[in-house]
mmCIF file with all atom_site columns, C-alpha atoms in Angstrom:
data_model
loop_
_atom_site.group_PDB
_atom_site.id
_atom_site.type_symbol
_atom_site.label_atom_id
_atom_site.label_alt_id
_atom_site.label_comp_id
_atom_site.label_asym_id
_atom_site.label_entity_id
_atom_site.label_seq_id
_atom_site.pdbx_PDB_ins_code
_atom_site.Cartn_x
_atom_site.Cartn_y
_atom_site.Cartn_z
_atom_site.occupancy
_atom_site.B_iso_or_equiv
_atom_site.pdbx_formal_charge
_atom_site.auth_seq_id
_atom_site.auth_comp_id
_atom_site.auth_asym_id
_atom_site.auth_atom_id
_atom_site.pdbx_PDB_model_num
ATOM 1   C CA . MET A 1 1   ? 167.810 158.374 164.887 1.00 49.00 ? 289 MET A CA 1
ATOM 2   C CA . THR A 1 2   ? 164.618 156.654 164.237 1.00 54.00 ? 290 THR A CA 1
ATOM 3   C CA . GLY A 1 3   ? 162.683 159.602 165.806 1.00 59.00 ? 291 GLY A CA 1
ATOM 4   C CA . TRP A 1 4   ? 163.071 161.757 162.784 1.00 65.00 ? 292 TRP A CA 1
ATOM 5   C CA . LEU A 1 5   ? 162.921 158.967 160.227 1.00 62.00 ? 293 LEU A CA 1
ATOM 6   C CA . ILE A 1 6   ? 159.345 158.068 160.830 1.00 65.00 ? 294 ILE A CA 1
ATOM 7   C CA . PRO A 1 7   ? 158.090 161.571 160.534 1.00 68.00 ? 295 PRO A CA 1
ATOM 8   C CA . ALA A 1 8   ? 160.266 162.206 157.526 1.00 67.00 ? 296 ALA A CA 1
ATOM 9   C CA . LEU A 1 9   ? 158.980 158.966 155.816 1.00 66.00 ? 297 LEU A CA 1
ATOM 10  C CA . ALA A 1 10  ? 155.436 159.906 156.742 1.00 68.00 ? 298 ALA A CA 1
ATOM 11  C CA . ALA A 1 11  ? 155.998 163.413 155.272 1.00 69.00 ? 299 ALA A CA 1
ATOM 12  C CA . GLY A 1 12  ? 157.466 161.954 152.065 1.00 69.00 ? 300 GLY A CA 1
ATOM 13  C CA . ALA A 1 13  ? 154.600 159.492 151.796 1.00 68.00 ? 301 ALA A CA 1
ATOM 14  C CA . VAL A 1 14  ? 152.176 162.317 152.059 1.00 67.00 ? 302 VAL A CA 1
ATOM 15  C CA . ILE A 1 15  ? 154.148 164.330 149.419 1.00 74.00 ? 303 ILE A CA 1
ATOM 16  C CA . VAL A 1 16  ? 154.187 161.320 147.049 1.00 67.00 ? 304 VAL A CA 1
ATOM 17  C CA . ALA A 1 17  ? 150.557 160.653 147.676 1.00 66.00 ? 305 ALA A CA 1
ATOM 18  C CA . GLY A 1 18  ? 149.788 164.235 146.979 1.00 66.00 ? 306 GLY A CA 1
ATOM 19  C CA . ALA A 1 19  ? 151.709 164.257 143.883 1.00 64.00 ? 307 ALA A CA 1
ATOM 20  C CA . VAL A 1 20  ? 150.203 161.050 142.634 1.00 62.00 ? 308 VAL A CA 1
ATOM 21  C CA . GLY A 1 21  ? 146.713 162.434 143.539 1.00 63.00 ? 309 GLY A CA 1
ATOM 22  C CA . TYR A 1 22  ? 147.411 165.761 141.783 1.00 62.00 ? 310 TYR A CA 1
ATOM 23  C CA . ASN A 1 23  ? 148.643 163.896 138.628 1.00 61.00 ? 311 ASN A CA 1
ATOM 24  C CA . LEU A 1 24  ? 145.587 161.559 138.593 1.00 59.00 ? 312 LEU A CA 1
ATOM 25  C CA . GLY A 1 25  ? 143.338 164.573 139.155 1.00 59.00 ? 313 GLY A CA 1
ATOM 26  C CA . GLY A 1 26  ? 144.946 166.417 136.311 1.00 58.00 ? 314 GLY A CA 1
ATOM 27  C CA . GLN A 1 27  ? 144.470 163.424 134.049 1.00 64.00 ? 315 GLN A CA 1
ATOM 28  C CA . SER A 1 28  ? 140.776 163.235 134.986 1.00 70.00 ? 316 SER A CA 1
ATOM 29  C CA . ALA A 1 29  ? 140.398 167.046 134.362 1.00 65.00 ? 317 ALA A CA 1
ATOM 30  C CA . ARG A 1 30  ? 142.193 166.640 130.963 1.00 70.00 ? 318 ARG A CA 1
ATOM 31  C CA . ALA A 1 31  ? 139.930 163.717 130.095 1.00 74.00 ? 319 ALA A CA 1
ATOM 32  C CA . GLN A 1 32  ? 136.882 165.750 131.020 1.00 76.00 ? 320 GLN A CA 1
ATOM 33  C CA . LEU A 1 33  ? 138.201 168.758 128.986 1.00 75.00 ? 321 LEU A CA 1
ATOM 34  C CA . GLN A 1 34  ? 138.715 166.398 125.980 1.00 83.00 ? 322 GLN A CA 1
ATOM 35  C CA . THR A 1 35  ? 135.161 165.124 126.376 1.00 86.00 ? 323 THR A CA 1
ATOM 36  C CA . TRP A 1 36  ? 133.707 168.701 126.428 1.00 86.00 ? 324 TRP A CA 1
ATOM 37  C CA . ARG A 1 37  ? 135.844 169.752 123.390 1.00 82.00 ? 325 ARG A CA 1
ATOM 38  C CA . ALA A 1 38  ? 134.586 166.719 121.451 1.00 85.00 ? 326 ALA A CA 1
ATOM 39  C CA . GLN A 1 39  ? 130.915 167.586 122.356 1.00 84.00 ? 327 GLN A CA 1
ATOM 40  C CA . ALA A 1 40  ? 131.425 171.162 121.374 1.00 82.00 ? 328 ALA A CA 1
ATOM 41  C CA . GLU A 1 41  ? 132.929 170.160 118.076 1.00 85.00 ? 329 GLU A CA 1
ATOM 42  C CA . GLN A 1 42  ? 129.991 167.828 117.524 1.00 88.00 ? 330 GLN A CA 1
ATOM 43  C CA . ALA A 1 43  ? 127.562 170.571 118.280 1.00 84.00 ? 331 ALA A CA 1
ATOM 44  C CA . ALA A 1 44  ? 129.336 173.014 115.929 1.00 85.00 ? 332 ALA A CA 1
ATOM 45  C CA . SER A 1 45  ? 129.462 170.372 113.212 1.00 87.00 ? 333 SER A CA 1
ATOM 46  C CA . ALA A 1 46  ? 125.695 169.782 113.576 1.00 88.00 ? 334 ALA A CA 1
ATOM 47  C CA . ALA A 1 47  ? 124.842 173.478 113.511 1.00 86.00 ? 335 ALA A CA 1
ATOM 48  C CA . GLN A 1 48  ? 126.948 173.909 110.436 1.00 90.00 ? 336 GLN A CA 1
ATOM 49  C CA . ALA A 1 49  ? 125.253 170.986 108.744 1.00 91.00 ? 337 ALA A CA 1
ATOM 50  C CA . ARG A 1 50  ? 121.854 172.417 109.699 1.00 89.00 ? 338 ARG A CA 1
ATOM 51  C CA . GLU A 1 51  ? 122.769 175.827 108.277 1.00 88.00 ? 339 GLU A CA 1
ATOM 52  C CA . ARG A 1 52  ? 124.123 174.308 104.985 1.00 91.00 ? 340 ARG A CA 1
ATOM 53  C CA . GLN A 1 53  ? 120.737 172.401 104.706 1.00 90.00 ? 341 GLN A CA 1
ATOM 54  C CA . ILE A 1 54  ? 118.772 175.596 105.279 1.00 86.00 ? 342 ILE A CA 1
ATOM 55  C CA . GLU A 1 55  ? 120.968 177.481 102.725 1.00 88.00 ? 343 GLU A CA 1
ATOM 56  C CA . THR A 1 56  ? 120.665 174.619 100.191 1.00 90.00 ? 344 THR A CA 1
ATOM 57  C CA . GLN A 1 57  ? 116.773 174.603 100.762 1.00 87.00 ? 345 GLN A CA 1
ATOM 58  C CA . ARG A 1 58  ? 116.721 178.345 100.168 1.00 86.00 ? 346 ARG A CA 1
ATOM 59  C CA . ASN A 1 59  ? 118.722 178.070 97.009  1.00 88.00 ? 347 ASN A CA 1
ATOM 60  C CA . ASP A 1 60  ? 116.542 175.289 95.825  1.00 90.00 ? 348 ASP A CA 1
ATOM 61  C CA . ASP A 1 61  ? 113.413 177.437 96.493  1.00 87.00 ? 349 ASP A CA 1
ATOM 62  C CA . ALA A 1 62  ? 115.071 180.374 94.618  1.00 86.00 ? 350 ALA A CA 1
ATOM 63  C CA . GLN A 1 63  ? 115.919 178.155 91.609  1.00 90.00 ? 351 GLN A CA 1
ATOM 64  C CA . LYS A 1 64  ? 112.389 176.854 91.460  1.00 90.00 ? 352 LYS A CA 1
ATOM 65  C CA . ILE A 1 65  ? 111.012 180.431 91.398  1.00 87.00 ? 353 ILE A CA 1
ATOM 66  C CA . ILE A 1 66  ? 113.468 181.344 88.696  1.00 88.00 ? 354 ILE A CA 1
ATOM 67  C CA . ASP A 1 67  ? 112.590 178.287 86.689  1.00 91.00 ? 355 ASP A CA 1
ATOM 68  C CA . ASP A 1 68  ? 108.880 179.176 87.041  1.00 89.00 ? 356 ASP A CA 1
ATOM 69  C CA . ALA A 1 69  ? 109.404 182.629 86.003  1.00 87.00 ? 357 ALA A CA 1
ATOM 70  C CA . GLN A 1 70  ? 111.399 181.525 82.888  1.00 89.00 ? 358 GLN A CA 1
ATOM 71  C CA . LYS A 1 71  ? 108.628 179.055 82.112  1.00 91.00 ? 359 LYS A CA 1
ATOM 72  C CA . GLN A 1 72  ? 105.953 181.843 82.287  1.00 88.00 ? 360 GLN A CA 1
ATOM 73  C CA . ARG A 1 73  ? 108.197 184.058 80.192  1.00 87.00 ? 361 ARG A CA 1
ATOM 74  C CA . ASN A 1 74  ? 108.599 181.338 77.581  1.00 90.00 ? 362 ASN A CA 1
ATOM 75  C CA . GLU A 1 75  ? 104.885 180.794 77.555  1.00 89.00 ? 363 GLU A CA 1
ATOM 76  C CA . ALA A 1 76  ? 104.272 184.578 77.086  1.00 86.00 ? 364 ALA A CA 1
ATOM 77  C CA . LEU A 1 77  ? 106.682 184.613 74.291  1.00 85.00 ? 365 LEU A CA 1
ATOM 78  C CA . ALA A 1 78  ? 104.935 181.600 72.666  1.00 89.00 ? 366 ALA A CA 1
ATOM 79  C CA . HIS A 1 79  ? 101.560 183.465 72.982  1.00 87.00 ? 367 HIS A CA 1
ATOM 80  C CA . ALA A 1 80  ? 103.134 186.595 71.521  1.00 83.00 ? 368 ALA A CA 1
ATOM 81  C CA . VAL A 1 81  ? 104.489 184.559 68.471  1.00 85.00 ? 369 VAL A CA 1
ATOM 82  C CA . ALA A 1 82  ? 101.009 183.095 67.985  1.00 87.00 ? 370 ALA A CA 1
ATOM 83  C CA . ALA A 1 83  ? 99.397  186.530 68.219  1.00 82.00 ? 371 ALA A CA 1
ATOM 84  C CA . ASP A 1 84  ? 101.964 187.858 65.693  1.00 81.00 ? 372 ASP A CA 1
ATOM 85  C CA . LYS A 1 85  ? 101.023 185.133 63.281  1.00 86.00 ? 373 LYS A CA 1
ATOM 86  C CA . SER A 1 86  ? 97.372  185.952 63.743  1.00 84.00 ? 374 SER A CA 1
ATOM 87  C CA . ALA A 1 87  ? 98.036  189.636 63.279  1.00 80.00 ? 375 ALA A CA 1
ATOM 88  C CA . ASP A 1 88  ? 100.064 188.872 60.141  1.00 82.00 ? 376 ASP A CA 1
ATOM 89  C CA . GLY A 1 89  ? 97.051  186.969 58.745  1.00 84.00 ? 377 GLY A CA 1
ATOM 90  C CA . LEU A 1 90  ? 94.685  189.776 59.546  1.00 80.00 ? 378 LEU A CA 1
ATOM 91  C CA . ARG A 1 91  ? 97.127  192.446 58.028  1.00 79.00 ? 379 ARG A CA 1
ATOM 92  C CA . GLN A 1 92  ? 97.273  190.294 54.871  1.00 84.00 ? 380 GLN A CA 1
ATOM 93  C CA . ARG A 1 93  ? 93.481  189.986 54.777  1.00 83.00 ? 381 ARG A CA 1
ATOM 94  C CA . LEU A 1 94  ? 93.147  193.875 55.315  1.00 78.00 ? 382 LEU A CA 1
ATOM 95  C CA . ALA A 1 95  ? 95.574  194.443 52.537  1.00 79.00 ? 383 ALA A CA 1
ATOM 96  C CA . ALA A 1 96  ? 93.672  192.123 50.285  1.00 82.00 ? 384 ALA A CA 1
ATOM 97  C CA . LEU A 1 97  ? 90.386  193.898 51.054  1.00 78.00 ? 385 LEU A CA 1
ATOM 98  C CA . ALA A 1 98  ? 92.028  197.258 50.532  1.00 75.00 ? 386 ALA A CA 1
ATOM 99  C CA . SER A 1 99  ? 93.344  196.098 47.123  1.00 78.00 ? 387 SER A CA 1
ATOM 100 C CA . ALA A 1 100 ? 89.949  194.693 46.118  1.00 77.00 ? 388 ALA A CA 1
ATOM 101 C CA . TYR A 1 101 ? 88.196  197.816 47.290  1.00 74.00 ? 389 TYR A CA 1
ATOM 102 C CA . GLN A 1 102 ? 90.653  199.980 45.375  1.00 73.00 ? 390 GLN A CA 1
ATOM 103 C CA . ALA A 1 103 ? 90.160  197.815 42.232  1.00 74.00 ? 391 ALA A CA 1
ATOM 104 C CA . SER A 1 104 ? 86.362  198.031 42.500  1.00 72.00 ? 392 SER A CA 1
ATOM 105 C CA . ILE A 1 105 ? 86.534  201.847 42.948  1.00 69.00 ? 393 ILE A CA 1
ATOM 106 C CA . ALA A 1 106 ? 88.899  202.191 40.058  1.00 67.00 ? 394 ALA A CA 1
ATOM 107 C CA . THR A 1 107 ? 86.432  200.278 37.767  1.00 70.00 ? 395 THR A CA 1
ATOM 108 C CA . ALA A 1 108 ? 83.531  202.186 39.004  1.00 62.00 ? 396 ALA A CA 1
ATOM 109 C CA . ALA A 1 109 ? 85.062  205.625 39.019  1.00 58.00 ? 397 ALA A CA 1
ATOM 110 C CA . THR A 1 110 ? 83.167  208.224 37.073  1.00 53.00 ? 398 THR A CA 1
ATOM 111 C CA . GLY A 1 111 ? 86.143  210.606 37.063  1.00 51.00 ? 399 GLY A CA 1
ATOM 112 C CA . THR A 1 112 ? 85.082  212.752 40.047  1.00 48.00 ? 400 THR A CA 1
ATOM 113 C CA . GLY A 1 113 ? 87.876  211.447 42.277  1.00 47.00 ? 401 GLY A CA 1
ATOM 114 C CA . ALA A 1 114 ? 85.543  209.865 44.953  1.00 46.00 ? 402 ALA A CA 1
ATOM 115 C CA . GLY A 1 115 ? 87.243  206.493 44.440  1.00 47.00 ? 403 GLY A CA 1
ATOM 116 C CA . ILE A 1 116 ? 90.683  207.973 45.362  1.00 50.00 ? 404 ILE A CA 1
ATOM 117 C CA . ASN A 1 117 ? 89.362  209.554 48.559  1.00 54.00 ? 405 ASN A CA 1
ATOM 118 C CA . GLY A 1 118 ? 87.688  206.289 49.513  1.00 55.00 ? 406 GLY A CA 1
ATOM 119 C CA . THR A 1 119 ? 90.899  204.359 48.883  1.00 59.00 ? 407 THR A CA 1
ATOM 120 C CA . ASP A 1 120 ? 92.992  206.758 50.798  1.00 69.00 ? 408 ASP A CA 1
ATOM 121 C CA . ALA A 1 121 ? 90.589  206.491 53.743  1.00 71.00 ? 409 ALA A CA 1
ATOM 122 C CA . ILE A 1 122 ? 90.892  202.713 53.588  1.00 72.00 ? 410 ILE A CA 1
ATOM 123 C CA . HIS A 1 123 ? 94.684  202.910 53.511  1.00 73.00 ? 411 HIS A CA 1
ATOM 124 C CA . MET A 1 124 ? 94.785  205.386 56.274  1.00 79.00 ? 412 MET A CA 1
ATOM 125 C CA . LEU A 1 125 ? 92.530  203.189 58.435  1.00 79.00 ? 413 LEU A CA 1
ATOM 126 C CA . SER A 1 126 ? 94.747  200.287 57.650  1.00 77.00 ? 414 SER A CA 1
ATOM 127 C CA . ASP A 1 127 ? 97.885  202.196 58.593  1.00 80.00 ? 415 ASP A CA 1
ATOM 128 C CA . VAL A 1 128 ? 96.301  203.446 61.902  1.00 84.00 ? 416 VAL A CA 1
ATOM 129 C CA . LEU A 1 129 ? 95.243  199.847 62.819  1.00 82.00 ? 417 LEU A CA 1
ATOM 130 C CA . GLU A 1 130 ? 98.661  198.461 62.059  1.00 82.00 ? 418 GLU A CA 1
ATOM 131 C CA . ARG A 1 131 ? 100.312 201.168 64.292  1.00 87.00 ? 419 ARG A CA 1
ATOM 132 C CA . VAL A 1 132 ? 97.850  200.611 67.026  1.00 86.00 ? 420 VAL A CA 1
ATOM 133 C CA . GLU A 1 133 ? 98.376  196.836 66.892  1.00 83.00 ? 421 GLU A CA 1
ATOM 134 C CA . ARG A 1 134 ? 102.223 197.211 66.856  1.00 85.00 ? 422 ARG A CA 1
ATOM 135 C CA . ASP A 1 135 ? 102.203 199.605 69.716  1.00 88.00 ? 423 ASP A CA 1
ATOM 136 C CA . GLY A 1 136 ? 99.681  197.444 71.687  1.00 86.00 ? 424 GLY A CA 1
ATOM 137 C CA . ARG A 1 137 ? 101.949 194.445 71.112  1.00 84.00 ? 425 ARG A CA 1
ATOM 138 C CA . SER A 1 138 ? 104.927 196.305 72.391  1.00 86.00 ? 426 SER A CA 1
ATOM 139 C CA . VAL A 1 139 ? 103.062 197.511 75.549  1.00 88.00 ? 427 VAL A CA 1
ATOM 140 C CA . ALA A 1 140 ? 101.538 193.964 76.186  1.00 86.00 ? 428 ALA A CA 1
ATOM 141 C CA . GLY A 1 141 ? 105.022 192.481 75.939  1.00 86.00 ? 429 GLY A CA 1
ATOM 142 C CA . TYR A 1 142 ? 106.384 194.908 78.395  1.00 89.00 ? 430 TYR A CA 1
ATOM 143 C CA . ALA A 1 143 ? 103.466 194.480 80.703  1.00 89.00 ? 431 ALA A CA 1
ATOM 144 C CA . ASP A 1 144 ? 103.883 190.621 80.569  1.00 87.00 ? 432 ASP A CA 1
ATOM 145 C CA . GLN A 1 145 ? 107.585 190.996 81.460  1.00 88.00 ? 433 GLN A CA 1
ATOM 146 C CA . LEU A 1 146 ? 106.821 193.233 84.396  1.00 89.00 ? 434 LEU A CA 1
ATOM 147 C CA . LYS A 1 147 ? 104.136 190.889 85.687  1.00 89.00 ? 435 LYS A CA 1
ATOM 148 C CA . ILE A 1 148 ? 106.448 187.781 85.502  1.00 88.00 ? 436 ILE A CA 1
ATOM 149 C CA . THR A 1 149 ? 109.359 189.589 87.098  1.00 89.00 ? 437 THR A CA 1
ATOM 150 C CA . GLY A 1 150 ? 107.216 191.222 89.821  1.00 89.00 ? 438 GLY A CA 1
ATOM 151 C CA . SER A 1 151 ? 105.563 187.949 90.621  1.00 89.00 ? 439 SER A CA 1
ATOM 152 C CA . ALA A 1 152 ? 108.919 186.002 90.895  1.00 88.00 ? 440 ALA A CA 1
ATOM 153 C CA . CYS A 1 153 ? 110.175 188.951 93.037  1.00 88.00 ? 441 CYS A CA 1
ATOM 154 C CA . GLU A 1 154 ? 107.297 188.603 95.471  1.00 89.00 ? 442 GLU A CA 1
ATOM 155 C CA . ARG A 1 155 ? 107.529 184.880 95.675  1.00 87.00 ? 443 ARG A CA 1
ATOM 156 C CA . GLN A 1 156 ? 111.313 185.132 96.377  1.00 86.00 ? 444 GLN A CA 1
ATOM 157 C CA . TYR A 1 157 ? 110.701 187.840 99.052  1.00 87.00 ? 445 TYR A CA 1
ATOM 158 C CA . ASP A 1 158 ? 107.885 185.776 100.678 1.00 87.00 ? 446 ASP A CA 1
ATOM 159 C CA . ALA A 1 159 ? 110.237 182.714 100.796 1.00 83.00 ? 447 ALA A CA 1
ATOM 160 C CA . VAL A 1 160 ? 113.070 184.580 102.373 1.00 82.00 ? 448 VAL A CA 1
ATOM 161 C CA . ARG A 1 161 ? 110.706 186.246 104.887 1.00 83.00 ? 449 ARG A CA 1
ATOM 162 C CA . GLU A 1 162 ? 109.113 182.876 105.937 1.00 82.00 ? 450 GLU A CA 1
ATOM 163 C CA . ALA A 1 163 ? 112.640 181.408 106.305 1.00 74.00 ? 451 ALA A CA 1
ATOM 164 C CA . GLY A 1 164 ? 113.632 184.227 108.456 1.00 72.00 ? 452 GLY A CA 1
ATOM 165 C CA . GLN A 1 165 ? 110.521 183.788 110.629 1.00 74.00 ? 453 GLN A CA 1
ATOM 166 C CA . ALA A 1 166 ? 111.194 180.071 110.930 1.00 67.00 ? 454 ALA A CA 1
ATOM 167 C CA . SER A 1 167 ? 114.725 180.454 112.085 1.00 61.00 ? 455 SER A CA 1
ATOM 168 C CA . PRO A 1 168 ? 115.311 180.583 115.797 1.00 57.00 ? 456 PRO A CA 1
#
């Protein structure tokens, strides 16, 4: 009876040892898997943080370009206001000169009508100069706006292009 008991106990011991070993190996594999998952999550988190930082830097750069363009626009508008004041002063001076010229012609007129023709020429010149100045101001304002917008667009494009070349 003991002949089969020893081999059965040995077989049982082998089975128990195998089960214990399998269980311990499974725990080791699970621990290894958990370690790899944690490392992968850390790497993903670091990559997301790096991408957020890059995006934040791009947004900051874009905002600086926008702020600079707005500053240039405000400066151009301030210069336009100053030019308008100067032009108003010149128009008033031209109107005063035209009035003085008309008054001097009226007092010196001999009745031949030359004074009226001279005054009409002064007024016509005044009107032409005023229209040229007004149209020139309009074109200059449009050109300033185009220059500022184009410059901001170029800087934004260059910043995005440089960022794209710097990315892996």
